[in-house]
CSV table of C-alpha atoms in Angstrom, one decimal:
chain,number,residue,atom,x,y,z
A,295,UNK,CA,10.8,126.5,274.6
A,296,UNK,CA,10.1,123.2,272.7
A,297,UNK,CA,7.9,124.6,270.0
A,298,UNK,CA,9.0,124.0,266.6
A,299,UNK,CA,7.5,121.3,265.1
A,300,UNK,CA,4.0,122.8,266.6
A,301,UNK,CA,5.0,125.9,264.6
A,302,UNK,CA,6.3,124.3,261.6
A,303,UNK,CA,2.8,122.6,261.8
A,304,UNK,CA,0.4,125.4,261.4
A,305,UNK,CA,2.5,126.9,259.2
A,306,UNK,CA,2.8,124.1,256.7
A,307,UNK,CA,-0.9,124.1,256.9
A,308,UNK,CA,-1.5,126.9,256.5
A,309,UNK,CA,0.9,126.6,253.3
A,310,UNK,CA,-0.8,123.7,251.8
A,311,UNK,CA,-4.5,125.0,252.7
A,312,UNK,CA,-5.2,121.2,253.8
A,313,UNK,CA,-4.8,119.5,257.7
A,314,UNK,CA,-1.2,117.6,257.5
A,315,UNK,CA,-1.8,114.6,257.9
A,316,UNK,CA,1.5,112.9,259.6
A,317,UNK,CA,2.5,114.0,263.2
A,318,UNK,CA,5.7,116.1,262.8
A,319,UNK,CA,8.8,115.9,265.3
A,320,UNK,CA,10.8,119.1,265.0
A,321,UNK,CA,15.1,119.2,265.7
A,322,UNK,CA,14.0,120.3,269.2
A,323,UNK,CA,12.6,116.9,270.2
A,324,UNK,CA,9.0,118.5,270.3
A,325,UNK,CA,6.1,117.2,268.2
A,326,UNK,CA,3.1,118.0,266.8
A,327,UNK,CA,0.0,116.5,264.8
A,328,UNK,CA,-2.4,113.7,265.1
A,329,UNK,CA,-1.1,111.4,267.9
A,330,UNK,CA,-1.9,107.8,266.0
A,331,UNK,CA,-0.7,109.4,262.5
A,332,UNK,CA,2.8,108.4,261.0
A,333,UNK,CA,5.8,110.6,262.3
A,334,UNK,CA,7.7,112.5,259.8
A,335,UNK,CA,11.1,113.4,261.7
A,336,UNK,CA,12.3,116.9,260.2
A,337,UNK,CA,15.9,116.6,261.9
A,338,UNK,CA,17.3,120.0,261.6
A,339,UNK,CA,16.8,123.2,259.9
A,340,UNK,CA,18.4,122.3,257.0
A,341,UNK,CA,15.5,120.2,255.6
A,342,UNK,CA,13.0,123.5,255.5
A,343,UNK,CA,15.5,125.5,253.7
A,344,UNK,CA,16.0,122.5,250.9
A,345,UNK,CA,12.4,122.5,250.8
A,346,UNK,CA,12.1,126.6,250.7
A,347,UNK,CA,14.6,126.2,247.7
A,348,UNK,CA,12.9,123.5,245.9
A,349,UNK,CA,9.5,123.4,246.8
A,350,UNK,CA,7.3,119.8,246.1
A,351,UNK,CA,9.3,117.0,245.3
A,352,UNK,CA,13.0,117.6,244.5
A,353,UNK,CA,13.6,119.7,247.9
A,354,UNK,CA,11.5,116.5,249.8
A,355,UNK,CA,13.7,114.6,248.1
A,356,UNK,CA,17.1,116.4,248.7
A,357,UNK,CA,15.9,116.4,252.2
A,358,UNK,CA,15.5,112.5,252.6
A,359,UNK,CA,18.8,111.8,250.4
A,360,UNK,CA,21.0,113.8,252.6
A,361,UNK,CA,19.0,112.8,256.5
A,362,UNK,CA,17.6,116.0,257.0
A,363,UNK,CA,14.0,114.2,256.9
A,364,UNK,CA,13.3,110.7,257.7
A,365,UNK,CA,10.4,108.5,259.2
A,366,UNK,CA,10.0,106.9,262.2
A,367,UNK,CA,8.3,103.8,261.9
A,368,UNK,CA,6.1,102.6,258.8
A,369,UNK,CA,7.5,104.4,255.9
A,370,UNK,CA,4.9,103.9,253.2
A,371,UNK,CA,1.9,104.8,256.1
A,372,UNK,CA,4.1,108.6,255.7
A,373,UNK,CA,4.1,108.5,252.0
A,374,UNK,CA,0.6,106.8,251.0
A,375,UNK,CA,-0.9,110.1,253.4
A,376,UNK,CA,1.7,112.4,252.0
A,377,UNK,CA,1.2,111.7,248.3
A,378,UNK,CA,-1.6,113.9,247.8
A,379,UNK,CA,0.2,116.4,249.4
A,380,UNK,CA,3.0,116.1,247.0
A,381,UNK,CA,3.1,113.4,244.5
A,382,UNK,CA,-0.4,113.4,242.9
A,383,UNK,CA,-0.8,116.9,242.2
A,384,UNK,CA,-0.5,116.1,238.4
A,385,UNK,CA,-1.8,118.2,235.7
A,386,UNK,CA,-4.6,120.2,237.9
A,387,UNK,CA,-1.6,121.4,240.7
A,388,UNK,CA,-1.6,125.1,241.4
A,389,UNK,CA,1.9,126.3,240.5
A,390,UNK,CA,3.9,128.2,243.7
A,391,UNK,CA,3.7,131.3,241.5
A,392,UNK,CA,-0.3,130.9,241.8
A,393,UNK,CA,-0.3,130.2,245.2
A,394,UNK,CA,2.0,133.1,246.5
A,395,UNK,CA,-1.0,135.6,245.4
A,396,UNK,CA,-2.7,134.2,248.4
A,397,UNK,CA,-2.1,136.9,251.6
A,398,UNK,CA,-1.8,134.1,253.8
A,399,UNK,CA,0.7,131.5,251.6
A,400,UNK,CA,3.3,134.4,251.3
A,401,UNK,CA,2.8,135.0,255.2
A,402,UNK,CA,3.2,131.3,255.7
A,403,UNK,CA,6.1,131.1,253.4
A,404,UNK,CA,7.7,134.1,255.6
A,405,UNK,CA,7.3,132.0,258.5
A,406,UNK,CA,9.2,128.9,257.2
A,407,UNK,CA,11.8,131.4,256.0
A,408,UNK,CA,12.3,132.7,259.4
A,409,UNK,CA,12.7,129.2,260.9
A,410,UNK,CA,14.5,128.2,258.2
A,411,UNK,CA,17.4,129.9,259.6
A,412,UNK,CA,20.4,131.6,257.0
A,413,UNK,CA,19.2,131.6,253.6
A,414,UNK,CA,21.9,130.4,251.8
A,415,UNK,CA,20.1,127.5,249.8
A,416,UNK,CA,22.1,123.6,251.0
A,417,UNK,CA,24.1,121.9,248.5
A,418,UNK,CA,22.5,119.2,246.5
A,419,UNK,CA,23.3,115.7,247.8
A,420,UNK,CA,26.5,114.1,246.0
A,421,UNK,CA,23.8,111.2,244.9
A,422,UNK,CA,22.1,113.7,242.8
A,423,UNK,CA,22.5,114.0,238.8
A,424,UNK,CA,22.9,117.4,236.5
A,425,UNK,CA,19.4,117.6,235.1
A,426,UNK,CA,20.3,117.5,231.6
A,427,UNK,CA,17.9,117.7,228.2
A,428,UNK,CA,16.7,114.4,227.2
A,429,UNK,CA,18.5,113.5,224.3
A,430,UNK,CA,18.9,109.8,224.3
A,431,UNK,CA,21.6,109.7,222.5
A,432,UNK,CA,24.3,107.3,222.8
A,433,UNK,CA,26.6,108.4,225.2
A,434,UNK,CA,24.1,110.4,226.6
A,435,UNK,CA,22.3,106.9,227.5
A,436,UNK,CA,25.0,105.0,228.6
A,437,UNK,CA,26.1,107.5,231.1
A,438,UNK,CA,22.5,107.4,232.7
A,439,UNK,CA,22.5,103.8,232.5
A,440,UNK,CA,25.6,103.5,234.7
A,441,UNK,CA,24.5,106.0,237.1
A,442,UNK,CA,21.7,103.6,238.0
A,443,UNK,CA,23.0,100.4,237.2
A,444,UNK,CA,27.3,100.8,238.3
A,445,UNK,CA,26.0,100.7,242.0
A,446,UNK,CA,27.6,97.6,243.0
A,447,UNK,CA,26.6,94.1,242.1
A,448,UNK,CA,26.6,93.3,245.8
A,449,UNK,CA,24.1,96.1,246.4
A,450,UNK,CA,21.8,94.6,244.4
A,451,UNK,CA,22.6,90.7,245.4
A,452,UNK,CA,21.1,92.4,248.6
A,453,UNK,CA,18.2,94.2,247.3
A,454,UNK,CA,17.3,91.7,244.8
A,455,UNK,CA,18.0,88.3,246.0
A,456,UNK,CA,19.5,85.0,244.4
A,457,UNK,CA,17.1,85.8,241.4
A,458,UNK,CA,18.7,88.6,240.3
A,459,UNK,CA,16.3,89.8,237.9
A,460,UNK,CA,15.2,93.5,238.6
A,461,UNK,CA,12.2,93.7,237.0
A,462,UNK,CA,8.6,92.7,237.8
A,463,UNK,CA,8.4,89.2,239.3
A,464,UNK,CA,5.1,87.0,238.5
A,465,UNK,CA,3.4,85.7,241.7
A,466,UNK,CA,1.0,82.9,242.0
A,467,UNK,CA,0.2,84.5,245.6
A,468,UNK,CA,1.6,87.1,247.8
A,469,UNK,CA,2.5,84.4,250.2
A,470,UNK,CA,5.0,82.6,247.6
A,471,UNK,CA,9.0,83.6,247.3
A,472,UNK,CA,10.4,86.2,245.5
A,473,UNK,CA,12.6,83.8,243.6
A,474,UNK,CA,9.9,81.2,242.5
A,475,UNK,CA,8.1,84.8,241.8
A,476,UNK,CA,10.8,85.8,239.6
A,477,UNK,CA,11.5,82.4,238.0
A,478,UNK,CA,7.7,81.8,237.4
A,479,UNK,CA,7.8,85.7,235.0
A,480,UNK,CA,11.3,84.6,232.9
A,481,UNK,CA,8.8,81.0,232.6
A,482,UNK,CA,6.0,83.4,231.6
A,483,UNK,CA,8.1,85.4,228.8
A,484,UNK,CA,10.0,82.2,227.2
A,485,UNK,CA,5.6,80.5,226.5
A,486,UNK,CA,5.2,83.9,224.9
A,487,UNK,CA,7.7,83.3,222.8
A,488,UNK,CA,7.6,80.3,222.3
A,489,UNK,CA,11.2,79.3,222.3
A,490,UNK,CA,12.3,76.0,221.3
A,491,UNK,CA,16.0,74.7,221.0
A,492,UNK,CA,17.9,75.6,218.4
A,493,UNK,CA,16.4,78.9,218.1
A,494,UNK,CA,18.7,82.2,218.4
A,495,UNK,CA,16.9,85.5,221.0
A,496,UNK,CA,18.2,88.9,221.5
A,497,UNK,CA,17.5,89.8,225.0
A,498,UNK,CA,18.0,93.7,225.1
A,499,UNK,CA,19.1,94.7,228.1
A,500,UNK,CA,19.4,91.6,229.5
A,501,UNK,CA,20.8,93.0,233.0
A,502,UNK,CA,22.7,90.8,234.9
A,503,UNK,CA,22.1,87.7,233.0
A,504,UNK,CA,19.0,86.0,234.5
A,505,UNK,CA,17.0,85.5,231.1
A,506,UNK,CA,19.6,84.5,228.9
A,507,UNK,CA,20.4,81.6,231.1
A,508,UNK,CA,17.3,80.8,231.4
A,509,UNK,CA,16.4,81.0,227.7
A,510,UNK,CA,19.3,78.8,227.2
A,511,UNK,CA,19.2,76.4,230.1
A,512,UNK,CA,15.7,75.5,229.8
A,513,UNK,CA,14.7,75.8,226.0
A,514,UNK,CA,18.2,75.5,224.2
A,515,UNK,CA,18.3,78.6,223.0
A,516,UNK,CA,21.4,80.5,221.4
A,517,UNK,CA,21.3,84.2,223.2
A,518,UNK,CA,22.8,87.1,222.8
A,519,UNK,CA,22.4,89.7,225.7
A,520,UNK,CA,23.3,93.3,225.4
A,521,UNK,CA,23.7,95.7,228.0
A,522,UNK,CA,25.7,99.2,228.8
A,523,UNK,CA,26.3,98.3,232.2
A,524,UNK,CA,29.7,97.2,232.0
A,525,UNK,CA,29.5,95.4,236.0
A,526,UNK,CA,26.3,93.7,234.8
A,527,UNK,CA,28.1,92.4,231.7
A,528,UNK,CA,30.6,91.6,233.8
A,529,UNK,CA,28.6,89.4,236.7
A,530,UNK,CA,26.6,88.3,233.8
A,531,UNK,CA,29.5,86.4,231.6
A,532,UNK,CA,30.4,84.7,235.9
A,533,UNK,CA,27.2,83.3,235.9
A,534,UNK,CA,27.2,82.0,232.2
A,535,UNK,CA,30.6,80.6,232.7
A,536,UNK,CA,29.4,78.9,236.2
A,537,UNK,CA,26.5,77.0,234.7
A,538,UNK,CA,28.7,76.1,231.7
A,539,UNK,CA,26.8,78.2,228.8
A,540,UNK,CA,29.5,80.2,227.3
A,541,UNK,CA,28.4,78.1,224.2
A,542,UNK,CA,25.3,79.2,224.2
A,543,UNK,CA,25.1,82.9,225.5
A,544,UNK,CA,27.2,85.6,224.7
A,545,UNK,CA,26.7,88.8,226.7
A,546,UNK,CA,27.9,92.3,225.2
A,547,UNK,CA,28.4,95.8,226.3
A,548,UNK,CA,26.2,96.8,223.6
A,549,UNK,CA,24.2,100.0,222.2
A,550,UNK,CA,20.8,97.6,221.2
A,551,UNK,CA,20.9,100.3,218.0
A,552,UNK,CA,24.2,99.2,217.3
A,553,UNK,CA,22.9,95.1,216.8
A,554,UNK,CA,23.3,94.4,213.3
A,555,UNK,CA,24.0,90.6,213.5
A,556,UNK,CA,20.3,89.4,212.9
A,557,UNK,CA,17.9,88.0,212.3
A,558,UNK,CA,16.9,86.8,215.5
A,559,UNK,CA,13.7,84.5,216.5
A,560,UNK,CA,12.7,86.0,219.5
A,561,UNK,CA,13.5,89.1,221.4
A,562,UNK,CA,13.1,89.8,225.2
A,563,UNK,CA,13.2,93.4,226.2
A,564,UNK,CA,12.0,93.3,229.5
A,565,UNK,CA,12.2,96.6,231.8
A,566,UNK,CA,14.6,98.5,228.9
A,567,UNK,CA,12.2,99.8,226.9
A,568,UNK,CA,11.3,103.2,230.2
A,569,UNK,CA,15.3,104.3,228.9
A,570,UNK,CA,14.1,104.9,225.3
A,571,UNK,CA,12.6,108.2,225.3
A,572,UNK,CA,9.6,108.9,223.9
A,573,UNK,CA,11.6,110.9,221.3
A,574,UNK,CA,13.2,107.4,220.2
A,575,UNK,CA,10.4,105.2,220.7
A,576,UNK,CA,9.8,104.6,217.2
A,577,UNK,CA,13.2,104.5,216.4
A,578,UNK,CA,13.3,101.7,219.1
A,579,UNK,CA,10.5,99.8,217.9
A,580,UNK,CA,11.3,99.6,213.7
A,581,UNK,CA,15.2,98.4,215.1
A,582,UNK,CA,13.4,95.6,216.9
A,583,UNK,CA,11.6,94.7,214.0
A,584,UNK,CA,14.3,94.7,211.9
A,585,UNK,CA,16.1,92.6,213.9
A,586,UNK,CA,13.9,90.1,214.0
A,587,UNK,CA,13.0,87.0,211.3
A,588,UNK,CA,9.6,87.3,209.2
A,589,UNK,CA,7.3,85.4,212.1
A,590,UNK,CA,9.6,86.5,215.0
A,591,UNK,CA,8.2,87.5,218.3
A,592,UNK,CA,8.8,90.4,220.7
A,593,UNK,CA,7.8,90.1,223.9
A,594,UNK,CA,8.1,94.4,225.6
A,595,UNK,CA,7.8,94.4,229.3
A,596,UNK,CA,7.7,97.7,230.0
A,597,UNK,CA,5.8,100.4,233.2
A,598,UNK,CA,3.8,102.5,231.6
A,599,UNK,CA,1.5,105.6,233.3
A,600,UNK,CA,-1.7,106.5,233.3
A,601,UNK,CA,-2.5,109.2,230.1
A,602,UNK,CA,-3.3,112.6,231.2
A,603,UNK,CA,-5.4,114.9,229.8
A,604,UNK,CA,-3.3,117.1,228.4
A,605,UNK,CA,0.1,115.0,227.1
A,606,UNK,CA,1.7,118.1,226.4
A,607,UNK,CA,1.7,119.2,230.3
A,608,UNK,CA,3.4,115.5,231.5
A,609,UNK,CA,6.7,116.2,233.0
A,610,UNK,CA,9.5,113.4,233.8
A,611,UNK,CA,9.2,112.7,238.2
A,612,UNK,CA,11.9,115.1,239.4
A,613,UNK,CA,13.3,113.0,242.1
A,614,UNK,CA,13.5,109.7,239.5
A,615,UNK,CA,15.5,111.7,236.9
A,616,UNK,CA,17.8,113.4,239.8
A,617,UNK,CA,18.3,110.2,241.3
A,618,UNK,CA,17.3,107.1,240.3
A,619,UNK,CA,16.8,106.5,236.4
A,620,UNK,CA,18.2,110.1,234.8
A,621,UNK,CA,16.5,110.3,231.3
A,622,UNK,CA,13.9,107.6,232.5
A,623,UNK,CA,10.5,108.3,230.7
A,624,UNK,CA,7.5,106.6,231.2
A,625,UNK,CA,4.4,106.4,228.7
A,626,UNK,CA,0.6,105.1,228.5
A,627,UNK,CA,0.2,101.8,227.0
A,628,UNK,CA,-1.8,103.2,224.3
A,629,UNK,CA,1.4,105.0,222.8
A,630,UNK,CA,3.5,101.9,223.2
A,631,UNK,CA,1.3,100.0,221.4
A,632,UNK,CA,0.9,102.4,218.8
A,633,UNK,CA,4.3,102.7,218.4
A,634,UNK,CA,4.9,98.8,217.8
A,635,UNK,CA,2.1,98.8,215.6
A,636,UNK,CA,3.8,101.8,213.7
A,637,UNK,CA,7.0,100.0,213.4
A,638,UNK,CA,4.8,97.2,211.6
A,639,UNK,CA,4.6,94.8,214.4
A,640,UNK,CA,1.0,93.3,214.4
A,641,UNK,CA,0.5,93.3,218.7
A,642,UNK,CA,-1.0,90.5,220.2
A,643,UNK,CA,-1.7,90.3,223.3
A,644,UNK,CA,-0.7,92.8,225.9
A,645,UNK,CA,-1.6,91.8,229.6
A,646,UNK,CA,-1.4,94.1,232.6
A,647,UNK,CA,0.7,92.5,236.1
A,648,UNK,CA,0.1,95.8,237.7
A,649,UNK,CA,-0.5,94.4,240.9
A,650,UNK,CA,2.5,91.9,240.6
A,651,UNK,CA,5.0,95.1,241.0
A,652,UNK,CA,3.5,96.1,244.0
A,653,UNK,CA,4.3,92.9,245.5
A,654,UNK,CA,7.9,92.9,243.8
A,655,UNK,CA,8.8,96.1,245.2
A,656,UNK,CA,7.9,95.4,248.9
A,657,UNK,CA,10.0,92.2,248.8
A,658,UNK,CA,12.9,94.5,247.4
A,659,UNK,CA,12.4,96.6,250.4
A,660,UNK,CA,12.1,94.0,252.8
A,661,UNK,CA,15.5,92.9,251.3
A,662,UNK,CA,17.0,96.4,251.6
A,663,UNK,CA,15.9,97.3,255.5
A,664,UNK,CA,16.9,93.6,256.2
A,665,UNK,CA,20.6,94.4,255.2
A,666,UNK,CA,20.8,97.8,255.8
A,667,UNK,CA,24.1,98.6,257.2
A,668,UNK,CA,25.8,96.4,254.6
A,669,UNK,CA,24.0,98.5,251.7
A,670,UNK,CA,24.9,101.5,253.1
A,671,UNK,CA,28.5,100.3,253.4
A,672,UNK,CA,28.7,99.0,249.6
A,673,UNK,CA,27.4,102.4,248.2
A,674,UNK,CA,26.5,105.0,250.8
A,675,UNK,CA,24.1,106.2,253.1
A,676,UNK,CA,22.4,108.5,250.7
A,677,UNK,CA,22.5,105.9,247.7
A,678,UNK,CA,21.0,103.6,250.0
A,679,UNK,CA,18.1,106.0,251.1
A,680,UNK,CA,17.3,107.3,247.7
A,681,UNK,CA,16.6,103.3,246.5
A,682,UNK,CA,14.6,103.1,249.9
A,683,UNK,CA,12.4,105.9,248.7
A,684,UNK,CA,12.5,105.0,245.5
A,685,UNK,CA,10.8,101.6,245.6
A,686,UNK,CA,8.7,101.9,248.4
A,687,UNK,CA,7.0,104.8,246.9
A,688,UNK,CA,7.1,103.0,243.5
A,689,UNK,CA,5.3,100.3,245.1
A,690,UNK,CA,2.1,102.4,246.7
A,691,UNK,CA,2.6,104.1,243.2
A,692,UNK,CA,1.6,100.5,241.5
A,693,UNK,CA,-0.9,99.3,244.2
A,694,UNK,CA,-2.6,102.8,243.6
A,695,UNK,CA,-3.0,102.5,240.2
A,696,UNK,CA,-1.2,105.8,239.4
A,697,UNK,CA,1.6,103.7,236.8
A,698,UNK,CA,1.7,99.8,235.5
A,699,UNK,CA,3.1,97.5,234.1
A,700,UNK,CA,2.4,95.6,230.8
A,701,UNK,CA,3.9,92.6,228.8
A,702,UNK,CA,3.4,93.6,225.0
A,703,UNK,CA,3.5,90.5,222.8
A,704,UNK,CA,4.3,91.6,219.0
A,705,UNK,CA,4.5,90.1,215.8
A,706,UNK,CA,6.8,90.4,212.8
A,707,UNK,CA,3.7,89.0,210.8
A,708,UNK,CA,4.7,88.5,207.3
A,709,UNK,CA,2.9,89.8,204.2
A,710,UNK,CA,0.6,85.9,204.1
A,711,UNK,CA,-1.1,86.9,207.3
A,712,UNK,CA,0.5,84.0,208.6
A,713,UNK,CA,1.6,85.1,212.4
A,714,UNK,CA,2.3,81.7,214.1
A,715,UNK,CA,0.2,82.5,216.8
A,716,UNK,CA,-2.2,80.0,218.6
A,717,UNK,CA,-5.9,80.1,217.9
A,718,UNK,CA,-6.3,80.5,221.8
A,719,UNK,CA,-3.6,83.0,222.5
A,720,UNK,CA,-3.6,82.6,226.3
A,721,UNK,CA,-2.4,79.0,226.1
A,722,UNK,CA,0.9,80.2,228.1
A,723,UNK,CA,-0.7,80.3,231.2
């Protein structure tokens, strides 16, 4: 009898005390749930008993990396319902230990057990990272930076476009292209800095190039990009040698704490700053200011989440340290800001593009789904899903207003007050 997913629907109600609110189809082909809803495809016994190991996130996760879950048809329609269920639990969320007092969550549990099948818990995905402590530390930071970043250029030609630029693109409407998008934001960060020719910028983690050429193509700037990516480096120095910059730009495989060849103008740190740690934020910030000339500018495009009540309770997202950024650590925009300002940077402006991401991340999707079997042939079928997941739920994340995304502008104001700022700030636009 064709039953399951009508079982494995009561009981996962009956689990999370709350109507589920995607239509299930079970490994036996039958299905169960609202009939218009989303359909969540739980392919095989497998996924429950990833899920009965790791309950919440990571076993979700695990489940979707490996294809023991997927979604048929409109993936962020399953996660937007599915996020309270699981991803916006925050601070307030009742911890499996509470909930297993209740009579009828242990009986519910017992239930998934049984169709679960042997209990011997599945083997993590090969995608997935050791969870290690957050350090930062130099090795330590390079290793996580290649886990995300050592993909593949031509996996991310694919996801990103001809831009390259994987960070938050700046869009005069939702209708434009990603690439006038992403060209419009490097526009947006070279006014805030206001370079001119002849000037020298330090673009920290400069990625695959896309800044630095633009710094020095359109402004006649002298740059110096560092990354630990060695294949971005790599890809980086092609496409400064291909528009003839090599005078002008040199890119390094470089630790940004181990720059001592300032001072610089200008520095660009645009999407680096969520690797730092909130440990080494300080650290981070007084480098920066070092680096830079008395009236130099920082411009700090960094996500940042919304504060919770009790900071001590915040924990890094399981599935983005297993999978996507390990050591990645997101903060409010007041302790950014307060950590500039503690360095000695005076801060001057700081503008949200919240929205802008949301918009950013679809198109990187779009990109992704468009090419699919090519991605999954340059890295594999896992990789593939887990930057799937990863963005799509990052960009109902940003449309939701549960994290953002600012643009800090900073100031290495010298002791005469004297900041070289305009008298109408805004004059960038």
């Amino acid at each position: 009898m064709q039953d399951a997913a009508l079982r494995l629907k009561a009981l996962m109600e009956q689990l999370l005390g709350a109507p589920l609110p995607v239509r299930i189809r079970a490994w036996d082909g039958s299905e169960a749930g609202p009939p218009e809803s989303p359909v969540l495809v739980v392919r095989n016994r497998r996924a429950l008993r990833r899920l009965l190991w790791k309950p919440g996130e990571l076993g979700m996760a695990r489940a979707w990396v490996a294809g023991d879950l997927t979604v048929d048809g409109d993936l962020y329609a399953v996660l937007d319902v599915m996020a309270g269920l699981v991803w916006e639990r925050g601070e307030d969320a009742r911890t499996l230990r509470e909930a297993l007092r209740d009579p009828e969550v242990r009986a519910a549990v017992w239930g998934l057990v049984r169709m679960a099948g042997p209990p011997l818990p599945p083997a993590p995905p090969r995608e997935e990272v050791r969870r290690r402590p957050h350090l930062h530390t130099k090795r330590s930071d390079r290793r996580a930076i290649s886990h995300h970043y050592d993909v593949g250029n031509d996996f991310y030609e694919i996801v990103l476009g001809p831009s390259m630029v994987y960070s938050c693109a700046y869009w005069d409407s939702p209708d434009g292209t990603l690439e006038d998008a992403q060209r419009d934001k490097l526009g947006l960060v070279a006014r805030k800095l206001d370079l001119k020719p002849g000037m020298r910028l330090l673009d920290v983690g400069c990625g695959w190039g896309s800044m630095a050429i633009h710094a020095a193509r359109e402004h006649g700037v002298s740059v110096v990009g560092v990354t630990l990516s060695q294949e971005q480096a790599a890809y980086a120095r092609k496409r400064v040698a291909e528009e003839g910059l090599t005078d002008r730009i040199e890119i390094r495989v470089q630790d940004y704490r181990d720059v001592t060849d300032g001072p610089y103008d200008a520095i660009s740190s645009i999407g680096m700053a969520e690797h730092v740690g909130s440990d080494r934020y300080l650290e981070y910030a007084r480098d920066l200011f070092a680096l830079l000339k008395p009236g130099g500018r920082l411009l700090n495009h960094q996500i940042g989440r919304r504060p919770w009540g009790n900071e001590s309770a915040y924990e890094i997202d399981e599935f983005i340290d297993a999978y996507v950024f390990p050591d990645g650590e997101l903060a409010p925009i007041g302790g950014t800001v307060s950590g500039l300002e503690a360095a000695g940077f005076e801060v001057r402006d700081v503008e949200s593009i919240r929205e802008h991401y949301g918009l950013t991340l679809r198109r990187w999707v779009a990109n992704l789904e468009a090419d699919w079997p090519t991605a999954v042939r340059l890295t594999s079928p896992g990789r593939a899903r887990v930057w799937r997941l990863y963005m799509a739920a990052s960009a109902l994340a940003f449309e939701r207003n549960r994290i953002g995304v600012n643009q800090v502008l900073a100031v290495k104001t010298p002791d005469t007050g004297t900041s070289g700022m305009p008298l109408r700030a805004r004059s960038w636009r």
